[in-house]
PDB file of C-alpha atoms in Angstrom:
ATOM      1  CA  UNK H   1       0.000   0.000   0.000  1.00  0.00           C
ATOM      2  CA  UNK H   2       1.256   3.437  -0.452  1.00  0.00           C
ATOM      3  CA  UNK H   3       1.750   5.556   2.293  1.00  0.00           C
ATOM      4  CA  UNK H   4       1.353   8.840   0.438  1.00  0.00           C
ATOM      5  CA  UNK H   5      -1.554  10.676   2.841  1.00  0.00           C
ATOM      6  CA  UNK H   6       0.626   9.687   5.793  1.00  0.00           C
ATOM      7  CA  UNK H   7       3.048  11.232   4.142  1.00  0.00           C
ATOM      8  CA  UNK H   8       1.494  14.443   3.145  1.00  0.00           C
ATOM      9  CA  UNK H   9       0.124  14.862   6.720  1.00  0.00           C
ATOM     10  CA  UNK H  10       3.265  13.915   8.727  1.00  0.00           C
ATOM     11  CA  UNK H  11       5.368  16.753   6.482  1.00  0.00           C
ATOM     12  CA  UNK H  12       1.711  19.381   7.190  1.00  0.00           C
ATOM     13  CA  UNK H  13       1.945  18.246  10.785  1.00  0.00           C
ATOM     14  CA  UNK H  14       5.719  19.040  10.233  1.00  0.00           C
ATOM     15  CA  UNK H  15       4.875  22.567   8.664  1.00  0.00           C
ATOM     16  CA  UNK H  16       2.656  23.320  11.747  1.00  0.00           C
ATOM     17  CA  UNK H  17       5.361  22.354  14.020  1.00  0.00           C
ATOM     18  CA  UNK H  18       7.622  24.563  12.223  1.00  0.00           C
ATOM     19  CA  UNK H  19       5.515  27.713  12.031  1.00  0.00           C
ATOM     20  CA  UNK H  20       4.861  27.668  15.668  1.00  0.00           C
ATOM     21  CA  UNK H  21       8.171  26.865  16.767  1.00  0.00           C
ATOM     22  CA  UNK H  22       9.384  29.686  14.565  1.00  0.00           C
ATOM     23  CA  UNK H  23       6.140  31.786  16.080  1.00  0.00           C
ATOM     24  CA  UNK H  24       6.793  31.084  19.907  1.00  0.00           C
ATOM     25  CA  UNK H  25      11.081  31.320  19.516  1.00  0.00           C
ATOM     26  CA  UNK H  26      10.663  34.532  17.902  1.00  0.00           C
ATOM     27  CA  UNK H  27       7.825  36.676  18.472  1.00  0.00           C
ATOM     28  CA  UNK H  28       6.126  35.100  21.692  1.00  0.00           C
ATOM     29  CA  UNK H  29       9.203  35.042  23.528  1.00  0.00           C
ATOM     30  CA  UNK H  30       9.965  39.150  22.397  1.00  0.00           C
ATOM     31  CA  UNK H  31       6.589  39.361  22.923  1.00  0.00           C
ATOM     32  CA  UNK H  32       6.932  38.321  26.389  1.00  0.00           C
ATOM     33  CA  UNK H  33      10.078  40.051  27.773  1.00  0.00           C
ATOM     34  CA  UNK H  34       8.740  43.172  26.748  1.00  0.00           C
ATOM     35  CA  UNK H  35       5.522  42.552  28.710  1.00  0.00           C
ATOM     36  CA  UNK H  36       7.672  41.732  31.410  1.00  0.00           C
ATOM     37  CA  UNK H  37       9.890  45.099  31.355  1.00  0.00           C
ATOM     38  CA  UNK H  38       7.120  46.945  31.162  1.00  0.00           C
ATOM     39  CA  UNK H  39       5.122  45.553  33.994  1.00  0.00           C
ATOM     40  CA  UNK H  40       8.624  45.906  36.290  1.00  0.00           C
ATOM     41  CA  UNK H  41       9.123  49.623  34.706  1.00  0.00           C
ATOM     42  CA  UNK H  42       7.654  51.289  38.145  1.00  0.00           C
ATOM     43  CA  UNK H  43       8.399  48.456  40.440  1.00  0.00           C
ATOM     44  CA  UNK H  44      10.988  49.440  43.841  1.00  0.00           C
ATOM     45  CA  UNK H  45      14.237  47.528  43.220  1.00  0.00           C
ATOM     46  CA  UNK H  46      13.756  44.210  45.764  1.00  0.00           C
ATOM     47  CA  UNK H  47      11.001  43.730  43.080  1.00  0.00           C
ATOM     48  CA  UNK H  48      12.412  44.337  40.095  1.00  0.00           C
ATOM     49  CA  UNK H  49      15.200  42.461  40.384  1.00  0.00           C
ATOM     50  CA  UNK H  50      12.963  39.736  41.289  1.00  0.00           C
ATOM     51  CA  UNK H  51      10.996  39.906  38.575  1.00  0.00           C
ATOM     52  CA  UNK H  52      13.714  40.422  35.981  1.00  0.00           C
ATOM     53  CA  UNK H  53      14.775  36.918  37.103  1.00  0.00           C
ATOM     54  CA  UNK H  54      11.515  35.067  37.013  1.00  0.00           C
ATOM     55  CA  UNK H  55      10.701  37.086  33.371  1.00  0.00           C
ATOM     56  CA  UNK H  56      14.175  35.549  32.628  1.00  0.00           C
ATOM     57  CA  UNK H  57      13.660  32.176  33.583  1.00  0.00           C
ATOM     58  CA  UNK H  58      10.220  32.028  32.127  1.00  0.00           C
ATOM     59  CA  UNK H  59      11.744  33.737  28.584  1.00  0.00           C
ATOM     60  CA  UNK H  60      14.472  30.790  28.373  1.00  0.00           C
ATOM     61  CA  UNK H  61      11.390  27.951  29.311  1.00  0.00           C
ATOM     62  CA  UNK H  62       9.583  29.428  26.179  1.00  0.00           C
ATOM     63  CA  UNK H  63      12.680  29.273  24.378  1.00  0.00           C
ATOM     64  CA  UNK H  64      13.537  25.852  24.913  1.00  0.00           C
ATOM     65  CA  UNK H  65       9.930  24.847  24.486  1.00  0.00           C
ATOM     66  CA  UNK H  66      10.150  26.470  20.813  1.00  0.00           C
ATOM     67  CA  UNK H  67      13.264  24.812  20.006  1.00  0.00           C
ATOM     68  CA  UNK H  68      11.521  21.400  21.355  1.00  0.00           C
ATOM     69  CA  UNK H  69       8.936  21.776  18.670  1.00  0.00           C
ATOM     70  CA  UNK H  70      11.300  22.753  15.906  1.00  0.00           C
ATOM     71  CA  UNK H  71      13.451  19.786  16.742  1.00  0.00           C
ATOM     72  CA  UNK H  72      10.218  17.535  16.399  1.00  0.00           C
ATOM     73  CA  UNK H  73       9.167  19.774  13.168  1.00  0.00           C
ATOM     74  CA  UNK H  74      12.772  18.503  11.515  1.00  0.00           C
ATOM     75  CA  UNK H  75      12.289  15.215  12.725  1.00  0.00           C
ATOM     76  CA  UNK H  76       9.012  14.880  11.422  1.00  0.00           C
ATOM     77  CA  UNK H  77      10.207  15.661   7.720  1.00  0.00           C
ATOM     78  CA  UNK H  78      12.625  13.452   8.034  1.00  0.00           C
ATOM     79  CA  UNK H  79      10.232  10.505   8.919  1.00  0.00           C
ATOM     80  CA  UNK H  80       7.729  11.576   6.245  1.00  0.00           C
ATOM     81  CA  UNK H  81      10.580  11.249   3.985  1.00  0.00           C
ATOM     82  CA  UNK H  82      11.896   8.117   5.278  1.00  0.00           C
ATOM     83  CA  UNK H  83       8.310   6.715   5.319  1.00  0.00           C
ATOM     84  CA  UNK H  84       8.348   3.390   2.878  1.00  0.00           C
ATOM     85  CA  UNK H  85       5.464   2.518   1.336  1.00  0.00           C
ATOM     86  CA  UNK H  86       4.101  -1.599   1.452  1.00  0.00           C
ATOM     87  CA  UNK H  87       6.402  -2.214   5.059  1.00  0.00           C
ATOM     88  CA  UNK H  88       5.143  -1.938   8.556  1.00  0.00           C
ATOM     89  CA  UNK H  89       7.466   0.681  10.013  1.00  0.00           C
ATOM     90  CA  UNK H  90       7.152   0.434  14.437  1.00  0.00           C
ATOM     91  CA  UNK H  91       9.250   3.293  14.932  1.00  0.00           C
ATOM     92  CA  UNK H  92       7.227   5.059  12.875  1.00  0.00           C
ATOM     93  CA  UNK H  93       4.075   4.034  14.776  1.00  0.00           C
ATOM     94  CA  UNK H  94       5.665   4.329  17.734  1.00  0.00           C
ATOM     95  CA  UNK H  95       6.885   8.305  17.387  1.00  0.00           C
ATOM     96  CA  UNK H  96       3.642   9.445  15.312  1.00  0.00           C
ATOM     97  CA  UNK H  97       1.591   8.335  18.622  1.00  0.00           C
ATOM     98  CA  UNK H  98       4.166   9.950  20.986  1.00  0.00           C
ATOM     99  CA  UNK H  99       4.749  12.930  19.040  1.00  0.00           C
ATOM    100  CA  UNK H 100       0.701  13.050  18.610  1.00  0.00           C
ATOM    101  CA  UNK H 101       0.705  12.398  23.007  1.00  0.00           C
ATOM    102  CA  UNK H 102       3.478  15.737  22.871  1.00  0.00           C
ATOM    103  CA  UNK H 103       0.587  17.951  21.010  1.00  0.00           C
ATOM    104  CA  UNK H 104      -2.086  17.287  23.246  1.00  0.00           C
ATOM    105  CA  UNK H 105       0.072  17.831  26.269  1.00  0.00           C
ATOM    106  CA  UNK H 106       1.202  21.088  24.873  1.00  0.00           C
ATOM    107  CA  UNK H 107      -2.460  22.026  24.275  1.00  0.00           C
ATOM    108  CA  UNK H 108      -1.722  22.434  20.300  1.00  0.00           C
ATOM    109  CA  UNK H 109      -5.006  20.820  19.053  1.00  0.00           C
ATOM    110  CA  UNK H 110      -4.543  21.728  15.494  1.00  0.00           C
ATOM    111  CA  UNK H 111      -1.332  19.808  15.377  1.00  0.00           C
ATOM    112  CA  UNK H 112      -2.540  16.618  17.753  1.00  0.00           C
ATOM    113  CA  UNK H 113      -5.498  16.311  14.966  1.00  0.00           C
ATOM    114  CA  UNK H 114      -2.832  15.875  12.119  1.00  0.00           C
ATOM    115  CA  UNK H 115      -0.888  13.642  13.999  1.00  0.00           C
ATOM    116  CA  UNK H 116      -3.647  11.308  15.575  1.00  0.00           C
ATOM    117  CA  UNK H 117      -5.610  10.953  11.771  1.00  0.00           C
ATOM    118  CA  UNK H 118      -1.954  10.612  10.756  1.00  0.00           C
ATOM    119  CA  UNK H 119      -1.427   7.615  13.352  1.00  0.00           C
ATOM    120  CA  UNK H 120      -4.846   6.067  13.010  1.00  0.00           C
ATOM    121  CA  UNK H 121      -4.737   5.953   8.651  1.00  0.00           C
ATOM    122  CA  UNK H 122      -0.850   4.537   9.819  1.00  0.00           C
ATOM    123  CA  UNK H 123      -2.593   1.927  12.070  1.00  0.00           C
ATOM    124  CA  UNK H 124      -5.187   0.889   9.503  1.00  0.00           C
ATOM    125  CA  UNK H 125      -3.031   0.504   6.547  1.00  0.00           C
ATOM    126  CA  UNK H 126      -0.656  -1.498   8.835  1.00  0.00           C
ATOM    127  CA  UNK H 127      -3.648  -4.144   9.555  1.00  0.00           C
ATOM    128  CA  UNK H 128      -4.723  -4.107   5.680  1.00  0.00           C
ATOM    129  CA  UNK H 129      -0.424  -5.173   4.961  1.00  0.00           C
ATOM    130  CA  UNK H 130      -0.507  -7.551   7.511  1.00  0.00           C
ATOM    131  CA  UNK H 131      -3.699  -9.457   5.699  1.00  0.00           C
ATOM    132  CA  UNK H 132      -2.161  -9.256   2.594  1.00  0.00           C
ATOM    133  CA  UNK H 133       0.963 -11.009   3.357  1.00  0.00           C
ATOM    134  CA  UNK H 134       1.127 -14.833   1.644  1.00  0.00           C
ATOM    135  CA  UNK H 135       1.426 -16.489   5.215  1.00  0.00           C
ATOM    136  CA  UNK H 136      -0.996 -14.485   6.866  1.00  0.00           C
ATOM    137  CA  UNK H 137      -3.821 -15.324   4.310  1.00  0.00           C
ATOM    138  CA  UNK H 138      -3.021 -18.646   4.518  1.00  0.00           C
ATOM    139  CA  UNK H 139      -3.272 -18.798   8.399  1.00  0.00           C
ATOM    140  CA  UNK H 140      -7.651 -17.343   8.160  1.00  0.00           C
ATOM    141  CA  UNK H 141      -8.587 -19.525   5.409  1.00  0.00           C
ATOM    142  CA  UNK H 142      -7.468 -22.761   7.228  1.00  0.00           C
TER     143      UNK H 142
END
């Protein structure tokens, strides 16, 4: 069987991944320390320096969380890529269902869509391999 909508949907799940990496790395993270220097503009000192920390630490979380995603968006690509059509693929399975598990937890519902229709037409074309196989035929019609 060919594998070609997993494929276009793991590299648009991959393009989603990318454009909010890119999003949250550059412009939500700005985004944020300015918020956060403006909100400590009229604070005493004991405060601000406080708060410069915490706005600090919370800048390099979104950071990392931004480079997380565009880690997964280039590994993504190159699983679509490597994706071979006609074989049953586990790791493949196995880090389309994790990766899907990653975009729920991050509350990216667009993205765990993709992924999960991704996993489940995956799943299903796995099954209808499996039947076709010589042995396995052989195996329900006794």
């Amino acid at each position: 069987m060919k594998r070609g909508l997993e494929r276009k949907l793991l590299i648009t799940g991959a393009v989603w991944n990318l454009i909010t990496a890119l999003l949250t790395i550059f412009s939500y993270n700005s985004w944020f320390n300015r918020q956060g220097e403006k909100q400590l503009k009229h604070a005493d000192m004991e405060t601000m320096i406080a708060g410069s920390q915490m706005v600090n630490n919370i800048s390099s979380i979104i950071f990392i969380f931004g480079l997380f995603t565009l880690i997964g968006a280039l590994i993504n690509f190159l699983v679509a890529v490597k994706l071979r059509d006609n074989k049953i693929q586990k790791q493949v399975m196995i880090w389309v269902g994790i990766w899907a598990v990653i975009q729920l937890l991050s509350m990216d519902i667009l993205g765990f869509l993709v992924y999960m229709i991704a996993f489940i037409i995956y799943v299903a074309k796995n099954k209808a391999i499996r039947l076709s196989n010589p042995k396995v035929k052989d195996a329900v019609s006794n």
